[in-house]
């Protein structure tokens, strides 16, 4: 989740748009998922504790998400309506992050602290998202394995 300053009208518009985007996500139960999504969700969550299911509509595209915990770490799987895995976000240990990506993250963190790092895999790329706390504010840094800035997700 991103934070915005409400000091200007523009900031207020950004907060409003973020609230609308978040409102398009709907919590579901397993039985509410389409059959193909159920099959994928069941396969992807073997050995995990499922925390919940959701449906999101972004730019007219429907996406389902399974939130789970595996070995004490978060893992979220995004699935399209046909049951195809679109993306997997998996919390990883700092040691599992490639050296160039970790160096870029540490540079951005400065005097702040890293709260969590997730490896985000899709067909297009593997990125690392670091959630940090700096000067009392939470923010996210997204880099590729080579340390370059990763494009923002939709």
mmCIF file of C-alpha atoms in Angstrom:
data_model
loop_
_atom_site.group_PDB
_atom_site.id
_atom_site.type_symbol
_atom_site.label_atom_id
_atom_site.label_comp_id
_atom_site.label_asym_id
_atom_site.label_seq_id
_atom_site.Cartn_x
_atom_site.Cartn_y
_atom_site.Cartn_z
ATOM 1 C CA UNK A 1 0.000 0.000 0.000
ATOM 2 C CA UNK A 2 1.372 3.393 -0.889
ATOM 3 C CA UNK A 3 1.039 6.485 1.249
ATOM 4 C CA UNK A 4 0.339 9.917 -0.154
ATOM 5 C CA UNK A 5 0.429 13.393 1.236
ATOM 6 C CA UNK A 6 -2.939 15.087 1.383
ATOM 7 C CA UNK A 7 -1.297 18.487 1.469
ATOM 8 C CA UNK A 8 -2.546 19.303 -2.023
ATOM 9 C CA UNK A 9 -5.653 18.689 -4.077
ATOM 10 C CA UNK A 10 -3.572 16.426 -6.297
ATOM 11 C CA UNK A 11 -2.646 14.273 -3.286
ATOM 12 C CA UNK A 12 -6.300 14.029 -2.334
ATOM 13 C CA UNK A 13 -7.164 12.835 -5.832
ATOM 14 C CA UNK A 14 -4.459 10.150 -5.581
ATOM 15 C CA UNK A 15 -5.830 8.973 -2.250
ATOM 16 C CA UNK A 16 -9.337 8.851 -3.720
ATOM 17 C CA UNK A 17 -8.172 6.888 -6.796
ATOM 18 C CA UNK A 18 -6.264 4.455 -4.579
ATOM 19 C CA UNK A 19 -9.398 3.892 -2.497
ATOM 20 C CA UNK A 20 -11.418 3.177 -5.641
ATOM 21 C CA UNK A 21 -8.784 0.718 -6.887
ATOM 22 C CA UNK A 22 -8.774 -1.073 -3.554
ATOM 23 C CA UNK A 23 -12.556 -1.226 -3.547
ATOM 24 C CA UNK A 24 -12.534 -3.366 -6.710
ATOM 25 C CA UNK A 25 -11.024 -6.252 -4.727
ATOM 26 C CA UNK A 26 -13.663 -8.566 -3.291
ATOM 27 C CA UNK A 27 -13.086 -11.254 -0.657
ATOM 28 C CA UNK A 28 -14.375 -14.694 -1.649
ATOM 29 C CA UNK A 29 -14.684 -18.203 -0.299
ATOM 30 C CA UNK A 30 -13.203 -21.237 -2.036
ATOM 31 C CA UNK A 31 -16.640 -22.307 -3.315
ATOM 32 C CA UNK A 32 -17.068 -18.861 -4.967
ATOM 33 C CA UNK A 33 -14.052 -19.487 -7.226
ATOM 34 C CA UNK A 34 -14.622 -20.769 -10.791
ATOM 35 C CA UNK A 35 -13.833 -24.508 -11.142
ATOM 36 C CA UNK A 36 -10.565 -23.958 -13.067
ATOM 37 C CA UNK A 37 -9.395 -21.456 -10.464
ATOM 38 C CA UNK A 38 -10.336 -23.897 -7.680
ATOM 39 C CA UNK A 39 -8.126 -26.588 -9.240
ATOM 40 C CA UNK A 40 -5.153 -24.227 -9.501
ATOM 41 C CA UNK A 41 -5.741 -22.822 -6.014
ATOM 42 C CA UNK A 42 -5.841 -26.339 -4.579
ATOM 43 C CA UNK A 43 -2.640 -27.351 -6.387
ATOM 44 C CA UNK A 44 -0.761 -24.148 -5.460
ATOM 45 C CA UNK A 45 -1.796 -24.246 -1.796
ATOM 46 C CA UNK A 46 -0.747 -27.826 -0.998
ATOM 47 C CA UNK A 47 1.108 -27.814 2.325
ATOM 48 C CA UNK A 48 0.111 -24.210 3.014
ATOM 49 C CA UNK A 49 -2.287 -22.475 5.367
ATOM 50 C CA UNK A 50 -4.733 -20.530 3.201
ATOM 51 C CA UNK A 51 -5.524 -17.106 4.626
ATOM 52 C CA UNK A 52 -8.116 -16.148 2.033
ATOM 53 C CA UNK A 53 -9.268 -15.733 -1.538
ATOM 54 C CA UNK A 54 -10.112 -12.599 -3.476
ATOM 55 C CA UNK A 55 -11.239 -11.405 -6.881
ATOM 56 C CA UNK A 56 -9.929 -8.219 -8.428
ATOM 57 C CA UNK A 57 -11.035 -6.452 -11.592
ATOM 58 C CA UNK A 58 -8.365 -4.160 -13.011
ATOM 59 C CA UNK A 59 -8.877 -2.437 -16.371
ATOM 60 C CA UNK A 60 -11.628 -4.948 -17.147
ATOM 61 C CA UNK A 61 -9.396 -7.969 -16.439
ATOM 62 C CA UNK A 62 -10.474 -10.419 -13.753
ATOM 63 C CA UNK A 63 -7.837 -11.899 -11.486
ATOM 64 C CA UNK A 64 -8.171 -14.199 -8.479
ATOM 65 C CA UNK A 65 -5.687 -14.329 -5.621
ATOM 66 C CA UNK A 66 -4.962 -17.001 -3.051
ATOM 67 C CA UNK A 67 -3.234 -15.656 0.071
ATOM 68 C CA UNK A 68 -1.377 -18.241 2.125
ATOM 69 C CA UNK A 69 1.405 -18.937 4.578
ATOM 70 C CA UNK A 70 4.043 -21.549 3.728
ATOM 71 C CA UNK A 71 6.751 -22.329 6.253
ATOM 72 C CA UNK A 72 5.933 -19.156 8.183
ATOM 73 C CA UNK A 73 6.321 -16.923 5.100
ATOM 74 C CA UNK A 74 3.648 -15.238 3.014
ATOM 75 C CA UNK A 75 2.885 -16.503 -0.485
ATOM 76 C CA UNK A 76 0.250 -15.010 -2.789
ATOM 77 C CA UNK A 77 -0.721 -16.593 -6.109
ATOM 78 C CA UNK A 78 -2.597 -14.626 -8.780
ATOM 79 C CA UNK A 79 -4.693 -16.723 -11.167
ATOM 80 C CA UNK A 80 -6.658 -15.819 -14.286
ATOM 81 C CA UNK A 81 -10.242 -17.100 -14.794
ATOM 82 C CA UNK A 82 -8.983 -20.046 -16.903
ATOM 83 C CA UNK A 83 -6.818 -21.274 -14.000
ATOM 84 C CA UNK A 84 -3.467 -20.046 -15.352
ATOM 85 C CA UNK A 85 -0.997 -18.780 -12.735
ATOM 86 C CA UNK A 86 -0.182 -15.164 -13.574
ATOM 87 C CA UNK A 87 2.145 -14.269 -10.716
ATOM 88 C CA UNK A 88 3.544 -15.641 -7.477
ATOM 89 C CA UNK A 89 4.679 -13.355 -4.647
ATOM 90 C CA UNK A 90 6.771 -15.264 -2.119
ATOM 91 C CA UNK A 91 8.364 -13.771 0.976
ATOM 92 C CA UNK A 92 12.089 -14.575 0.950
ATOM 93 C CA UNK A 93 14.973 -14.312 3.389
ATOM 94 C CA UNK A 94 17.441 -11.480 2.804
ATOM 95 C CA UNK A 95 20.112 -14.048 1.927
ATOM 96 C CA UNK A 96 17.968 -15.355 -0.958
ATOM 97 C CA UNK A 97 17.931 -11.978 -2.740
ATOM 98 C CA UNK A 98 20.556 -11.650 -5.509
ATOM 99 C CA UNK A 99 23.509 -9.482 -4.450
ATOM 100 C CA UNK A 100 22.879 -6.733 -7.028
ATOM 101 C CA UNK A 101 19.198 -6.482 -6.074
ATOM 102 C CA UNK A 102 20.055 -6.410 -2.361
ATOM 103 C CA UNK A 103 22.652 -3.665 -2.911
ATOM 104 C CA UNK A 104 20.077 -1.537 -4.748
ATOM 105 C CA UNK A 105 17.520 -2.103 -1.984
ATOM 106 C CA UNK A 106 19.997 -1.226 0.783
ATOM 107 C CA UNK A 107 20.996 1.952 -1.089
ATOM 108 C CA UNK A 108 17.351 3.052 -1.231
ATOM 109 C CA UNK A 109 16.674 2.118 2.394
ATOM 110 C CA UNK A 110 19.370 4.450 3.702
ATOM 111 C CA UNK A 111 18.780 4.876 7.439
ATOM 112 C CA UNK A 112 15.467 3.034 7.308
ATOM 113 C CA UNK A 113 14.762 -0.635 7.893
ATOM 114 C CA UNK A 114 13.669 -3.495 5.655
ATOM 115 C CA UNK A 115 10.399 -4.996 6.909
ATOM 116 C CA UNK A 116 9.915 -7.741 4.313
ATOM 117 C CA UNK A 117 11.152 -8.754 0.853
ATOM 118 C CA UNK A 118 9.060 -10.685 -1.632
ATOM 119 C CA UNK A 119 10.220 -12.350 -4.809
ATOM 120 C CA UNK A 120 7.606 -11.642 -7.480
ATOM 121 C CA UNK A 121 7.641 -14.102 -10.398
ATOM 122 C CA UNK A 122 5.615 -13.818 -13.583
ATOM 123 C CA UNK A 123 6.149 -14.909 -17.171
ATOM 124 C CA UNK A 124 7.580 -11.483 -17.932
ATOM 125 C CA UNK A 125 10.100 -11.083 -15.081
ATOM 126 C CA UNK A 126 11.304 -11.829 -11.592
ATOM 127 C CA UNK A 127 11.412 -8.781 -9.349
ATOM 128 C CA UNK A 128 12.061 -8.152 -5.663
ATOM 129 C CA UNK A 129 9.734 -5.930 -3.646
ATOM 130 C CA UNK A 130 11.091 -4.616 -0.387
ATOM 131 C CA UNK A 131 8.739 -3.096 2.151
ATOM 132 C CA UNK A 132 10.671 -0.547 4.169
ATOM 133 C CA UNK A 133 10.119 1.812 7.048
ATOM 134 C CA UNK A 134 11.952 5.124 6.846
ATOM 135 C CA UNK A 135 11.299 8.231 8.940
ATOM 136 C CA UNK A 136 8.064 6.698 10.213
ATOM 137 C CA UNK A 137 6.712 6.113 6.704
ATOM 138 C CA UNK A 138 6.168 2.814 4.918
ATOM 139 C CA UNK A 139 7.086 2.490 1.269
ATOM 140 C CA UNK A 140 7.961 -0.136 -1.269
ATOM 141 C CA UNK A 141 11.027 -0.532 -3.471
ATOM 142 C CA UNK A 142 10.823 -2.757 -6.556
ATOM 143 C CA UNK A 143 14.013 -3.912 -8.312
ATOM 144 C CA UNK A 144 15.095 -6.596 -10.761
ATOM 145 C CA UNK A 145 17.758 -9.219 -9.974
ATOM 146 C CA UNK A 146 20.446 -7.026 -11.604
ATOM 147 C CA UNK A 147 19.596 -4.141 -9.270
ATOM 148 C CA UNK A 148 17.839 -2.002 -11.869
ATOM 149 C CA UNK A 149 14.495 -0.437 -11.062
ATOM 150 C CA UNK A 150 11.605 -2.721 -11.953
ATOM 151 C CA UNK A 151 8.542 -1.290 -13.663
ATOM 152 C CA UNK A 152 5.544 -0.663 -11.423
ATOM 153 C CA UNK A 153 2.877 -3.336 -11.416
ATOM 154 C CA UNK A 154 -0.586 -2.727 -12.777
#
